[in-house]
mmCIF file of C-alpha atoms in Angstrom:
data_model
loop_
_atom_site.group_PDB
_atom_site.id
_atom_site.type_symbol
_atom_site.label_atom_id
_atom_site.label_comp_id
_atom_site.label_asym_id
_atom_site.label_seq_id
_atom_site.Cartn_x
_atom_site.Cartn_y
_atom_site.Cartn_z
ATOM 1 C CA UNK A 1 -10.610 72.889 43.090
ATOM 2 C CA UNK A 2 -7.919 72.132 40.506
ATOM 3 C CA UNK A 3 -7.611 69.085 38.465
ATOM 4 C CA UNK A 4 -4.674 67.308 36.213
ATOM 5 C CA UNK A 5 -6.666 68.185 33.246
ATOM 6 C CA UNK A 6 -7.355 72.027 33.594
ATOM 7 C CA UNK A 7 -5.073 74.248 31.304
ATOM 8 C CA UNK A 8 -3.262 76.798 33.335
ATOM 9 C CA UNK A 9 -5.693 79.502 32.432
ATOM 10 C CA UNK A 10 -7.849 76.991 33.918
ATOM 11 C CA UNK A 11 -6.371 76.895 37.181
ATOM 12 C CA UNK A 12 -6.170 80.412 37.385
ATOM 13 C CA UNK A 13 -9.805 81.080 36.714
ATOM 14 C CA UNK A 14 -10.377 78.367 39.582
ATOM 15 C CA UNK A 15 -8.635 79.720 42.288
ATOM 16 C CA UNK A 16 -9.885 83.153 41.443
ATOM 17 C CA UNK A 17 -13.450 81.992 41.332
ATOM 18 C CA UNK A 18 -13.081 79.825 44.186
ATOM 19 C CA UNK A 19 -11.025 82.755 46.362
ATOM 20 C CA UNK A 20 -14.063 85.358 45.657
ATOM 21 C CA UNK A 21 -16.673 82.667 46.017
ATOM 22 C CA UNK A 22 -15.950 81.456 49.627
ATOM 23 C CA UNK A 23 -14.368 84.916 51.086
ATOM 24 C CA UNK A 24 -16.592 87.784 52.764
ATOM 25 C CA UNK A 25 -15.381 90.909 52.641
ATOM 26 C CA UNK A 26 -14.898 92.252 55.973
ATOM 27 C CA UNK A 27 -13.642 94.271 58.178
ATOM 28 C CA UNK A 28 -9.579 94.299 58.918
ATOM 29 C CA UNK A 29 -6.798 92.066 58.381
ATOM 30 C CA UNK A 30 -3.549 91.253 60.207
ATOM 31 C CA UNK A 31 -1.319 92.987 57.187
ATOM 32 C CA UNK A 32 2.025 91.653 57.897
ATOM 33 C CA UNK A 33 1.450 87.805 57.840
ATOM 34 C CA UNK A 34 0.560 86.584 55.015
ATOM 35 C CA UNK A 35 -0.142 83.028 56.135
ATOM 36 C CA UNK A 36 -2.364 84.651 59.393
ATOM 37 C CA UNK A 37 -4.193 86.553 56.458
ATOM 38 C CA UNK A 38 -4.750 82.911 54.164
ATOM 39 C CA UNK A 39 -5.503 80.922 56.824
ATOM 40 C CA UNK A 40 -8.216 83.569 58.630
ATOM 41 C CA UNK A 41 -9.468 83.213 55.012
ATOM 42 C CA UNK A 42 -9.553 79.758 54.823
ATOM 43 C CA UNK A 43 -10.999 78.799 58.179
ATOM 44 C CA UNK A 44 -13.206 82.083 59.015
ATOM 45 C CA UNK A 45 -14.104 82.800 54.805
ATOM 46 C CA UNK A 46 -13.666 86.947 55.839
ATOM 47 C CA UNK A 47 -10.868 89.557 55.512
ATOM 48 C CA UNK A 48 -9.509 92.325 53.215
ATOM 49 C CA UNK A 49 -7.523 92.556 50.115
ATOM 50 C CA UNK A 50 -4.423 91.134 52.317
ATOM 51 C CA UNK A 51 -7.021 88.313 53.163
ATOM 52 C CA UNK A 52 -8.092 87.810 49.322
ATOM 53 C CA UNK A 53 -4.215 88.339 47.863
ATOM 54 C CA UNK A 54 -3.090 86.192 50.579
ATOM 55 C CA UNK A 55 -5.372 83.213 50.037
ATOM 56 C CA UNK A 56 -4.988 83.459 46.417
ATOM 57 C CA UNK A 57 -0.734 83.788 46.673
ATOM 58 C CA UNK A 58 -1.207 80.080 48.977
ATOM 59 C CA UNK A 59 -3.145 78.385 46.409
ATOM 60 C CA UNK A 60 -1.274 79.591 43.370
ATOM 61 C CA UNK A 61 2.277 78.969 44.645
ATOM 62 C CA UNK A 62 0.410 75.458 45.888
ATOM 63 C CA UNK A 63 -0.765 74.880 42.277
ATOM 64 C CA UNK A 64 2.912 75.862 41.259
ATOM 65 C CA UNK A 65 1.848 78.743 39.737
ATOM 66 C CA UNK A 66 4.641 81.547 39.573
ATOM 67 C CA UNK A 67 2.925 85.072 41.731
ATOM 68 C CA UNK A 68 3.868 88.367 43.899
ATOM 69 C CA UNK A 69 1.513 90.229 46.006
ATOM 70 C CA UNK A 70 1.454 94.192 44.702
ATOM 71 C CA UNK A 71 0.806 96.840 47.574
ATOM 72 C CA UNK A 72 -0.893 99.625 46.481
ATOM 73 C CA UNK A 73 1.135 103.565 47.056
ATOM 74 C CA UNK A 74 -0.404 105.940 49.210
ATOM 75 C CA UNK A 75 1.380 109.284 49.602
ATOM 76 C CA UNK A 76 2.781 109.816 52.661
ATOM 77 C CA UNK A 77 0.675 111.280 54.861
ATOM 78 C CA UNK A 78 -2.826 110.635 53.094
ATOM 79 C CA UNK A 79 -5.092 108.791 55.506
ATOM 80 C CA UNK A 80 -7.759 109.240 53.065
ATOM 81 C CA UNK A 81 -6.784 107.071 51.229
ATOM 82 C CA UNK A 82 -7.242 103.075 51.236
ATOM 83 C CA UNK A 83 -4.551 100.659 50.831
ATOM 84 C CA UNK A 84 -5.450 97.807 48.756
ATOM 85 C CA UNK A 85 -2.920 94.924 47.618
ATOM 86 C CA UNK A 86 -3.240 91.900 45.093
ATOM 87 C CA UNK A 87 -1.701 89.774 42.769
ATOM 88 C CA UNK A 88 0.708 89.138 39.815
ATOM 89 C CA UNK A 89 0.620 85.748 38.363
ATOM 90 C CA UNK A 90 2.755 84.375 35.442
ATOM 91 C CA UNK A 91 1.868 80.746 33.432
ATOM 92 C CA UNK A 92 4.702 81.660 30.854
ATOM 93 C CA UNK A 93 3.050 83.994 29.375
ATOM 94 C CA UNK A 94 4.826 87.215 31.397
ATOM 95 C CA UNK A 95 3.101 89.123 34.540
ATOM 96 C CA UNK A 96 -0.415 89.857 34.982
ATOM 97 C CA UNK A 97 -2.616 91.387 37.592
ATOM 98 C CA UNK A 98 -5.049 89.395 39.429
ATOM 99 C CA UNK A 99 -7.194 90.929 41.673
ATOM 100 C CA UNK A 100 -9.076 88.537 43.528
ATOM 101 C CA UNK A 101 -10.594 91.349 45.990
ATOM 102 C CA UNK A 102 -14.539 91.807 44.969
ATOM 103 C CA UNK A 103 -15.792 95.102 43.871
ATOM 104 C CA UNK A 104 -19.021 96.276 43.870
ATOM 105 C CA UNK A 105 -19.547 97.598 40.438
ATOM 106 C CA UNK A 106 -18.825 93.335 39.658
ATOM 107 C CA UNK A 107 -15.754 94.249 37.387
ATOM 108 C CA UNK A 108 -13.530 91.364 36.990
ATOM 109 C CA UNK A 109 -9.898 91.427 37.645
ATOM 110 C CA UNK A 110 -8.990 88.397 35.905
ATOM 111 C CA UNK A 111 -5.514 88.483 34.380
ATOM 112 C CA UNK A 112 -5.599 91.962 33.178
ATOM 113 C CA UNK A 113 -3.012 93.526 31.727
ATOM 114 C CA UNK A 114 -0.851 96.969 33.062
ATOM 115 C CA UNK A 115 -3.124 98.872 30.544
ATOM 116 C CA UNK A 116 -6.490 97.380 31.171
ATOM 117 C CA UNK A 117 -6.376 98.041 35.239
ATOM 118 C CA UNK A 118 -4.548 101.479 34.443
ATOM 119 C CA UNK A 119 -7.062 102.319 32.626
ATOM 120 C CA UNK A 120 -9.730 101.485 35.589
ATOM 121 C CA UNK A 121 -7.593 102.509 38.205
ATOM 122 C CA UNK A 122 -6.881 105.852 36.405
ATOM 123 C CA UNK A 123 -11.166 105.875 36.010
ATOM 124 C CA UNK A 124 -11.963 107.055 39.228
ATOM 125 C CA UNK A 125 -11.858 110.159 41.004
ATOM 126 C CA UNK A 126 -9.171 111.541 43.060
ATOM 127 C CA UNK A 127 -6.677 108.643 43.809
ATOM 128 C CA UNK A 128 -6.343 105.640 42.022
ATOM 129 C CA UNK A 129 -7.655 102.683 42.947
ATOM 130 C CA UNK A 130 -4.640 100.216 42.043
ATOM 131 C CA UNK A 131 -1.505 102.801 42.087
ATOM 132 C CA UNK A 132 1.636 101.016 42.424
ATOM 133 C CA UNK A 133 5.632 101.679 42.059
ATOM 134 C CA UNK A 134 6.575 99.744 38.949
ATOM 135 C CA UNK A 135 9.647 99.998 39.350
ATOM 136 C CA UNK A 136 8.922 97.182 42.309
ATOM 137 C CA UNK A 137 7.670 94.509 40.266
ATOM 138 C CA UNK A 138 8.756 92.054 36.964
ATOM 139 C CA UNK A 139 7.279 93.612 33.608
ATOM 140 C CA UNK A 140 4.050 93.708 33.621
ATOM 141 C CA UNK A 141 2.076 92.995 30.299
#
């Protein structure tokens, strides 16, 4: 999916096109492997955000592109509330999100910065939908 020529905005777009593209979103995901997760991805094309972030974290670190995987905080106690995990990636540029994971109001989560998925996250009602612990991560943009 990647070629010699493609900037590394490029590659990015790629993989993130090509991650949401060939993965269904469904059902559950073995949370505590990330290769299990990838490779259920690769060979089955379903999963969850672990799925998604997973896939996504094998074929940037494969393309040599620097990335963590976030996990989303929920207070202890809450089982109303969904977990949800995806990526940081960095091309020298610093840390952005990149949230592979479809959603179905179609938003794209394409190298967003701290503000921009604040600022959806903080959007919806009750919870968050991409609350993390900062303090956890590189500087994010």
């Amino acid at each position: 999916i990647l070629t010699d020529e493609m900037t590394p905005i490029e590659q990015l777009r790629a993989i993130y096109d090509w991650v949401q593209n060939t993965t269904h979103y469904e059902g559950e995901a073995e949370e505590n492997d990330a290769a299990l997760a990838a490779y259920i991805g690769f060979t089955e094309h379903k999963g969850n955000c672990f799925t998604y972030a997973s896939q996504a974290q094998f074929l940037l670190t494969r393309a040599g592109i620097d990335n963590l995987i976030v996990v989303k905080v929920v207070p202890e106690g809450r089982t109303d509330i969904s977990t949800h995990r995806w990526n940081l990636v960095n091309i020298g540029e610093g840390w952005y999100h990149y949230d592979c994971t479809p959603r179905k109001d179609r938003r794209d989560f394409f190298y967003l910065t701290d503000a921009e998925l604040m600022e959806y996250s903080n959007s919806h009602e009750g919870y968050g939908t991409h609350v993390y612990d900062p303090s956890l991560y590189p500087h994010i943009e």
